[in-house]
PDB file of C-alpha atoms in Angstrom:
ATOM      1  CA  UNK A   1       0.000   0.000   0.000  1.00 40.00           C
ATOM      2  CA  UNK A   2       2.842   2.473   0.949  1.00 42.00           C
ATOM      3  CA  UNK A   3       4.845   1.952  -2.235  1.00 36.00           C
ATOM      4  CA  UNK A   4       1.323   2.325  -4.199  1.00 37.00           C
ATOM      5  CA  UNK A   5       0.809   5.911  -2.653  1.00 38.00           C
ATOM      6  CA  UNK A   6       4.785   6.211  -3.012  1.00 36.00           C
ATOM      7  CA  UNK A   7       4.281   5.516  -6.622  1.00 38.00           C
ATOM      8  CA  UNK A   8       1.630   7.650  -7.424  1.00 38.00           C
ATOM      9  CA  UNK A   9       3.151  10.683  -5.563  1.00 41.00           C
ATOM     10  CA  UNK A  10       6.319  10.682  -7.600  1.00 39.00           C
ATOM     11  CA  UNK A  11       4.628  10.325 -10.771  1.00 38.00           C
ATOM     12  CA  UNK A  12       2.789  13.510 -10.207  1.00 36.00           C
ATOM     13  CA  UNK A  13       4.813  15.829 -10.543  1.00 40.00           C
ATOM     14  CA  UNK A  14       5.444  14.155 -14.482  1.00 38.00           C
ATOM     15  CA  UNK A  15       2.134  14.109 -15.115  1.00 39.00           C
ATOM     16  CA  UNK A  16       2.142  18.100 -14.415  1.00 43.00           C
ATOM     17  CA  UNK A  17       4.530  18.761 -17.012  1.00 48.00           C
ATOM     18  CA  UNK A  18       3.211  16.902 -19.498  1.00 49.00           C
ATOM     19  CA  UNK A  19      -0.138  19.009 -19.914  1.00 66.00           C
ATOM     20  CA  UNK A  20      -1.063  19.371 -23.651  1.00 71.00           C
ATOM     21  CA  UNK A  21      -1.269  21.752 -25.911  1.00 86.00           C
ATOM     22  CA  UNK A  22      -3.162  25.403 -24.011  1.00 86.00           C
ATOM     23  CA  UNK A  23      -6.181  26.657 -25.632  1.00 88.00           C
ATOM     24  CA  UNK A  24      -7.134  30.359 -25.612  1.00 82.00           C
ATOM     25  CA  UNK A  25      -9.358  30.123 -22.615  1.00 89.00           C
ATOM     26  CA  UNK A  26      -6.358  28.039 -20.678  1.00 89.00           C
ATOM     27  CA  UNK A  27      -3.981  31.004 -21.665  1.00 87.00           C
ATOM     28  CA  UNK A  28      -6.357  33.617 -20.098  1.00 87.00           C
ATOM     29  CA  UNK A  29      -6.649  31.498 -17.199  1.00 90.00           C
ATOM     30  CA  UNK A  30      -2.956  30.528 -16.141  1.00 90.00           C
ATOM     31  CA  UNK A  31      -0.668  32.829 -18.361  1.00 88.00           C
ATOM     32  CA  UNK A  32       0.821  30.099 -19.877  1.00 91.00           C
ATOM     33  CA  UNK A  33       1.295  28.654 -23.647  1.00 92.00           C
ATOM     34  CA  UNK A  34       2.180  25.348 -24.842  1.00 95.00           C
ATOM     35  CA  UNK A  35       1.475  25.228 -28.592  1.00 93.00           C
ATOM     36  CA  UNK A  36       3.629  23.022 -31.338  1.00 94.00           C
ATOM     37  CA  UNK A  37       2.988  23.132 -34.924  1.00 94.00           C
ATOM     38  CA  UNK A  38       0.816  25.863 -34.479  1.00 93.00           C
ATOM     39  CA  UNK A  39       0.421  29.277 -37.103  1.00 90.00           C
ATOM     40  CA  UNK A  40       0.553  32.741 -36.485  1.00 88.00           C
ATOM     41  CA  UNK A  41      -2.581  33.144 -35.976  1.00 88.00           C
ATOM     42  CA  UNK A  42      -3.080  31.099 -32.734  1.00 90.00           C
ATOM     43  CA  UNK A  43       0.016  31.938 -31.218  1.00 90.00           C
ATOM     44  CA  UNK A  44      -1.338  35.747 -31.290  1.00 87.00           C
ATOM     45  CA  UNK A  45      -4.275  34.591 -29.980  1.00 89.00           C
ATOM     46  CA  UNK A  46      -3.335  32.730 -27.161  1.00 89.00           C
ATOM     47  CA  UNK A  47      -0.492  35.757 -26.303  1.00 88.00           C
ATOM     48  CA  UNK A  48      -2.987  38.238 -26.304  1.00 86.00           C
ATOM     49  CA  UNK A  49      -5.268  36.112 -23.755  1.00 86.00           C
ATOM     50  CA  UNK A  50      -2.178  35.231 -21.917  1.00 87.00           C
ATOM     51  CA  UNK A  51      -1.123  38.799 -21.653  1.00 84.00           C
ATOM     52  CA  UNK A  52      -4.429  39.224 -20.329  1.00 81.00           C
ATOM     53  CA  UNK A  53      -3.234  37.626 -16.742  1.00 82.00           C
ATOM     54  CA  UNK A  54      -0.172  39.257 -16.377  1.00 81.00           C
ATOM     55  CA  UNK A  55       0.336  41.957 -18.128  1.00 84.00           C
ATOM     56  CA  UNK A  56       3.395  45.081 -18.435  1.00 88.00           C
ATOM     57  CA  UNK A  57       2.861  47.483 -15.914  1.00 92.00           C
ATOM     58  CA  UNK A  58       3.128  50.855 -18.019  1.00 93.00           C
ATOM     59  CA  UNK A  59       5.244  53.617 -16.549  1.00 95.00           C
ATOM     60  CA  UNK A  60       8.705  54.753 -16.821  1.00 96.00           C
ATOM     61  CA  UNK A  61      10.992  51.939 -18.445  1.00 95.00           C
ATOM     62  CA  UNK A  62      14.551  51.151 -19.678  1.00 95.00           C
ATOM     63  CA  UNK A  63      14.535  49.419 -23.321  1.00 93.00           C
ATOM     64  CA  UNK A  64      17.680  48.030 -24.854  1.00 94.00           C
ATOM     65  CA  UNK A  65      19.132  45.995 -28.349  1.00 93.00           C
ATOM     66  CA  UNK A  66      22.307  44.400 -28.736  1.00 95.00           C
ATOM     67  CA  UNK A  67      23.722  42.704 -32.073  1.00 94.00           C
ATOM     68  CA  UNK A  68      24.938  39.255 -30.222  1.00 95.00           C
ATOM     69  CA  UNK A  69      26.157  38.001 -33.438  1.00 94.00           C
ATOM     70  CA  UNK A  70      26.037  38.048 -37.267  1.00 92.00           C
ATOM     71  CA  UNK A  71      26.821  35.636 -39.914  1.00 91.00           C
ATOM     72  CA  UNK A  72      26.498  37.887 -42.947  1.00 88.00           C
ATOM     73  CA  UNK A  73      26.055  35.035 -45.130  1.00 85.00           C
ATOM     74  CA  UNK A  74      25.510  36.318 -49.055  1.00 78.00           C
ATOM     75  CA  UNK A  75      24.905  39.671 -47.876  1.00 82.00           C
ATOM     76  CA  UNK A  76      26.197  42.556 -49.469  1.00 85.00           C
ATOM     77  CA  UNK A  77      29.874  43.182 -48.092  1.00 87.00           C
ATOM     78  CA  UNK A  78      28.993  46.682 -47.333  1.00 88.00           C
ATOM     79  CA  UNK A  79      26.141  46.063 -45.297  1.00 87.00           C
ATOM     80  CA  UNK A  80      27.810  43.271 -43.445  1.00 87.00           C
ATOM     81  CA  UNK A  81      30.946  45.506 -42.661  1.00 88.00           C
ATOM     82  CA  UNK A  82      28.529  48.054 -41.221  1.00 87.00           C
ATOM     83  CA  UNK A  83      26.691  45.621 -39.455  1.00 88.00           C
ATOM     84  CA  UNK A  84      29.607  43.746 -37.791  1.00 88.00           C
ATOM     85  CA  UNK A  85      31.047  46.726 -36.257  1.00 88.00           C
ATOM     86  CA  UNK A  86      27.889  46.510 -33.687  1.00 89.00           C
ATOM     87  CA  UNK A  87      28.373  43.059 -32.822  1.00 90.00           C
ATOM     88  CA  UNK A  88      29.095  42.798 -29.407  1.00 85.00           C
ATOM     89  CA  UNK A  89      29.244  46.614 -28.404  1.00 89.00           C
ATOM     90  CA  UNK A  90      26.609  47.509 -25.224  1.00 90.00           C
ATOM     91  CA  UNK A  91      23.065  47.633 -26.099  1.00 91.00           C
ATOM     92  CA  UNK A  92      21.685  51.028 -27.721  1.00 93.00           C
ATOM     93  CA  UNK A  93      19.208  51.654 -24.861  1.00 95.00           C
ATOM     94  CA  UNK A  94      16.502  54.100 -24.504  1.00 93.00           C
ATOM     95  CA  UNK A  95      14.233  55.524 -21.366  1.00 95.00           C
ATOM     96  CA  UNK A  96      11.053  57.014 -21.782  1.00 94.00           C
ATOM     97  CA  UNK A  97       7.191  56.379 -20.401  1.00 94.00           C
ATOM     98  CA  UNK A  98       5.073  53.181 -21.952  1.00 91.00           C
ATOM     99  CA  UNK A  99       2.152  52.033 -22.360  1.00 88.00           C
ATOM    100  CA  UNK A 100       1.358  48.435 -21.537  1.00 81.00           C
ATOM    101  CA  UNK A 101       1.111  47.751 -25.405  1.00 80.00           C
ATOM    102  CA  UNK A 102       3.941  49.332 -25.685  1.00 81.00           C
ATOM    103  CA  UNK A 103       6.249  46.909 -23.669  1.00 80.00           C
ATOM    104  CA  UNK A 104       5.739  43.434 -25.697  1.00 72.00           C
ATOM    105  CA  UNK A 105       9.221  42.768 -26.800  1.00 65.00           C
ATOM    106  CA  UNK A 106       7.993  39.594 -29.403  1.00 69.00           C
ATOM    107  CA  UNK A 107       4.408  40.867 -30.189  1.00 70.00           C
ATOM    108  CA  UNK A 108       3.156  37.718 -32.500  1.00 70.00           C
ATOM    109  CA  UNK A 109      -0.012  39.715 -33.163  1.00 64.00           C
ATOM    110  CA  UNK A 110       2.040  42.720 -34.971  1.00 63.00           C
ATOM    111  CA  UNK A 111       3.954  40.142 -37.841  1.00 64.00           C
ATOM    112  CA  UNK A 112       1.227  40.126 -39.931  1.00 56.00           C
ATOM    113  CA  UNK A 113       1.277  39.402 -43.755  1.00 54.00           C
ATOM    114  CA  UNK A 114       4.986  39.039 -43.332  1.00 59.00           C
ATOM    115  CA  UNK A 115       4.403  36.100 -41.433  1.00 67.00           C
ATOM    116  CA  UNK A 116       2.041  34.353 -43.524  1.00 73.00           C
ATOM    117  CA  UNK A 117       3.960  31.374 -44.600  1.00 84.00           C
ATOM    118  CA  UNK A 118       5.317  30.747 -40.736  1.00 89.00           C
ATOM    119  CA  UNK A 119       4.405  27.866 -38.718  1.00 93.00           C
ATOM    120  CA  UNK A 120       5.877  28.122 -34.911  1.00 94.00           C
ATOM    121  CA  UNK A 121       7.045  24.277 -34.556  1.00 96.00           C
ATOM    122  CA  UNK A 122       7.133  25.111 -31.064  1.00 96.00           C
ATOM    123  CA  UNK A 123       5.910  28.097 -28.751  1.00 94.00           C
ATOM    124  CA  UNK A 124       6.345  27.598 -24.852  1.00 96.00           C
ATOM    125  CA  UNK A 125       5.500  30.502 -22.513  1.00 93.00           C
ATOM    126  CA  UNK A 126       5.173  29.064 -19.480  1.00 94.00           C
ATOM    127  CA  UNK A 127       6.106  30.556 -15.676  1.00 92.00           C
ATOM    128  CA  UNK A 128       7.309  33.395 -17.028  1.00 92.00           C
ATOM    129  CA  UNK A 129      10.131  31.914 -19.599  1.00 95.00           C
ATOM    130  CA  UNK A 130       9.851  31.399 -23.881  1.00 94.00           C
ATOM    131  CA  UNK A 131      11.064  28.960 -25.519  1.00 96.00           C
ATOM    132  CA  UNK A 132      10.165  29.067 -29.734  1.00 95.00           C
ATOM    133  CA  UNK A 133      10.884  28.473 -32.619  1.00 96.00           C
ATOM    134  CA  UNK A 134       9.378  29.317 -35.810  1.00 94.00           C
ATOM    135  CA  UNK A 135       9.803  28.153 -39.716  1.00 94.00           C
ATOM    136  CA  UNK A 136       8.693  30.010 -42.586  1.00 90.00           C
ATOM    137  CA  UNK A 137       8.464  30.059 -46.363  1.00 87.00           C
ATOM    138  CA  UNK A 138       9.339  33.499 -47.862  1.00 82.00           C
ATOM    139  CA  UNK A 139       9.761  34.678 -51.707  1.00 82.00           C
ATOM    140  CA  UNK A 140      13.918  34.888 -50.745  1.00 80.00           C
ATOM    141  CA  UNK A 141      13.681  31.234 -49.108  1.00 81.00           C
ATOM    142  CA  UNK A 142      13.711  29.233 -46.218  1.00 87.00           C
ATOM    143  CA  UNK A 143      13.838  30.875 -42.749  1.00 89.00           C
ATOM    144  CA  UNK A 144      14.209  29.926 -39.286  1.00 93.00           C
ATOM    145  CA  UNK A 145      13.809  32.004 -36.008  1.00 92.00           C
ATOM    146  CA  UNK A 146      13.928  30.976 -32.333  1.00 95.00           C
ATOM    147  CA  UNK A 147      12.969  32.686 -29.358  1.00 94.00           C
ATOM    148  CA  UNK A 148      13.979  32.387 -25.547  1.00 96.00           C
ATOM    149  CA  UNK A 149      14.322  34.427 -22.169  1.00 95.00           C
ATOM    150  CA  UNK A 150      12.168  35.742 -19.480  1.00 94.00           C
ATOM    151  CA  UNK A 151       9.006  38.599 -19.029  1.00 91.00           C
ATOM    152  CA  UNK A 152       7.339  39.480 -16.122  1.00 91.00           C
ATOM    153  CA  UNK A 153       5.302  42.547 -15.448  1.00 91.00           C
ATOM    154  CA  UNK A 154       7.828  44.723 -14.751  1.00 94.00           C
ATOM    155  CA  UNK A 155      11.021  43.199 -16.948  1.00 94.00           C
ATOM    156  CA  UNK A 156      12.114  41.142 -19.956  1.00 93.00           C
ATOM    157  CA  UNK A 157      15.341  39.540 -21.613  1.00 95.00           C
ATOM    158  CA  UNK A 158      14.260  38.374 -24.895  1.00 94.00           C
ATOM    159  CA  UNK A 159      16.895  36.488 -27.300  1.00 96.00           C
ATOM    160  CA  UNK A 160      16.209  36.012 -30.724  1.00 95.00           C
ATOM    161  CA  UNK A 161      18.325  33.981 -33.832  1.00 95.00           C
ATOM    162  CA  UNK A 162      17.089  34.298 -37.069  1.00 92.00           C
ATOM    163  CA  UNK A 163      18.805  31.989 -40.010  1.00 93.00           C
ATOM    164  CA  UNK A 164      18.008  32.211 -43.678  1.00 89.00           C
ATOM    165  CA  UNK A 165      19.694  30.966 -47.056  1.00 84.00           C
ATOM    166  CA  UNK A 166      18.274  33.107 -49.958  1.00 80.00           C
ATOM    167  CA  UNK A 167      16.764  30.929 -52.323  1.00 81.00           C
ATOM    168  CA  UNK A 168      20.037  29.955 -55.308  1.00 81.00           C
ATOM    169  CA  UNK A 169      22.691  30.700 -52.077  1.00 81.00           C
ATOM    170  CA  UNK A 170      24.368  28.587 -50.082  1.00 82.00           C
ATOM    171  CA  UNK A 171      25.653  30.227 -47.366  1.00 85.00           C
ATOM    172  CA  UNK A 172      23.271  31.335 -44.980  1.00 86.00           C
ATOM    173  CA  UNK A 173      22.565  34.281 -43.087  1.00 89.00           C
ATOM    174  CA  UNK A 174      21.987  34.431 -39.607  1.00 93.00           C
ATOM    175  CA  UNK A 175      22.199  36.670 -36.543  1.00 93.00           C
ATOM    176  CA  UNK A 176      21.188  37.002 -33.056  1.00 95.00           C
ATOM    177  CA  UNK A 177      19.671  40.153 -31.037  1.00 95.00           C
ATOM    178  CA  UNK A 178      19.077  40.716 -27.444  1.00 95.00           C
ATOM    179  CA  UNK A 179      15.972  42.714 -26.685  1.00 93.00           C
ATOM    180  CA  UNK A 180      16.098  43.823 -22.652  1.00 94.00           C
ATOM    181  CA  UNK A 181      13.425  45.910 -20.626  1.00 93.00           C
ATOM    182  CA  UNK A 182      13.274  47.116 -16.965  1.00 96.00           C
ATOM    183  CA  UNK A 183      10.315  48.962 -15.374  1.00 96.00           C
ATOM    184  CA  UNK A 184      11.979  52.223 -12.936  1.00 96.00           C
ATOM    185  CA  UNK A 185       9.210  53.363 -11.987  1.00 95.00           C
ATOM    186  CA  UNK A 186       6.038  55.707 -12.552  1.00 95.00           C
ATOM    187  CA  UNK A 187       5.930  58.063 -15.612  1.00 93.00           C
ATOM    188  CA  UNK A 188       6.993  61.588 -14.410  1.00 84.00           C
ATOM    189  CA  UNK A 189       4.712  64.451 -14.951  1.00 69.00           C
TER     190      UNK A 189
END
């Protein structure tokens, strides 16, 4: 009887984490989003009913964006020289007073027709972290983008790696940005 209830007590915690894909109404209700091969269009769904529980607190903030890394790829060499000379340096940061719609560093719901041939293979938000990634056919070829870091009401550290080989290319393009947010306080009069 013991190793029954034994049993069944350290199998719980498993069965937690394997909960299913969310639905809209389970996003409004916890926060979180567990989604895989799913389009655009229901990943903005379920992050605008997520946002819904815990939303940005508006008010005076601290934005940043850092180039992690660049592989220019086929790029043009002049671009790529420009480019790579922010690779690395501190992030360009910027204070001023938001609005909660103002503070969502990946907002899904704003890609639009440029994200019509994207499917999101995976899209975890859950407690507070994200972990996606996303696939997409374009006119200029295939692309890939993943997504991962924290965002709470009040702060976010978003990293994001896009990779693409223009359609008759073979090297591919890729880089990485850092998008970072801090709430300081309330918006001064």
């Amino acid at each position: 009887m013991r190793l029954t209830i034994f049993a069944a007590g350290a199998l719980l915690p498993l069965a937690a984490c394997n909960q299913g894909p969310s639905t809209e109404e389970s996003a409004r209700k916890t926060g979180d989003i567990r989604l895989e091969n799913a389009g655009v269009e229901e990943v903005a769904k379920q992050a605008t009913a997520a946002d819904a529980k815990t939303p940005s607190q508006p008010g005076q903030w601290e934005t940043g964006m850092q180039l992690v890394a660049l592989e220019p790829g086929a790029m043009p060499e002049a671009i790529a020289a420009k480019m790579k000379e922010d690779v690395g340096k501190p992030p360009r940061t910027e204070r001023g007073c938001r609005k909660a719609e103002e503070l969502k560093p990946l907002d899904i719901s704003r890609l639009g027709a440029m994200a019509s041939g994207c499917r999101f293979s995976k899209y975890r938000f859950v407690g507070g972290k994200l972990d996606a990634a996303m696939e997409c056919e374009t006119p200029m070829g295939k692309a890939q983008a993943s997504f991962s870091g924290t965002q709470t009401p009040t702060a976010f550290d978003l990293t994001m790696t896009q990779r693409q080989t223009p359609t008759g290319q073979t090297k591919a393009t890729s880089m990485t940005v850092r998008l970072t947010g801090k709430r300081l306080g309330e918006c001064k009069a």
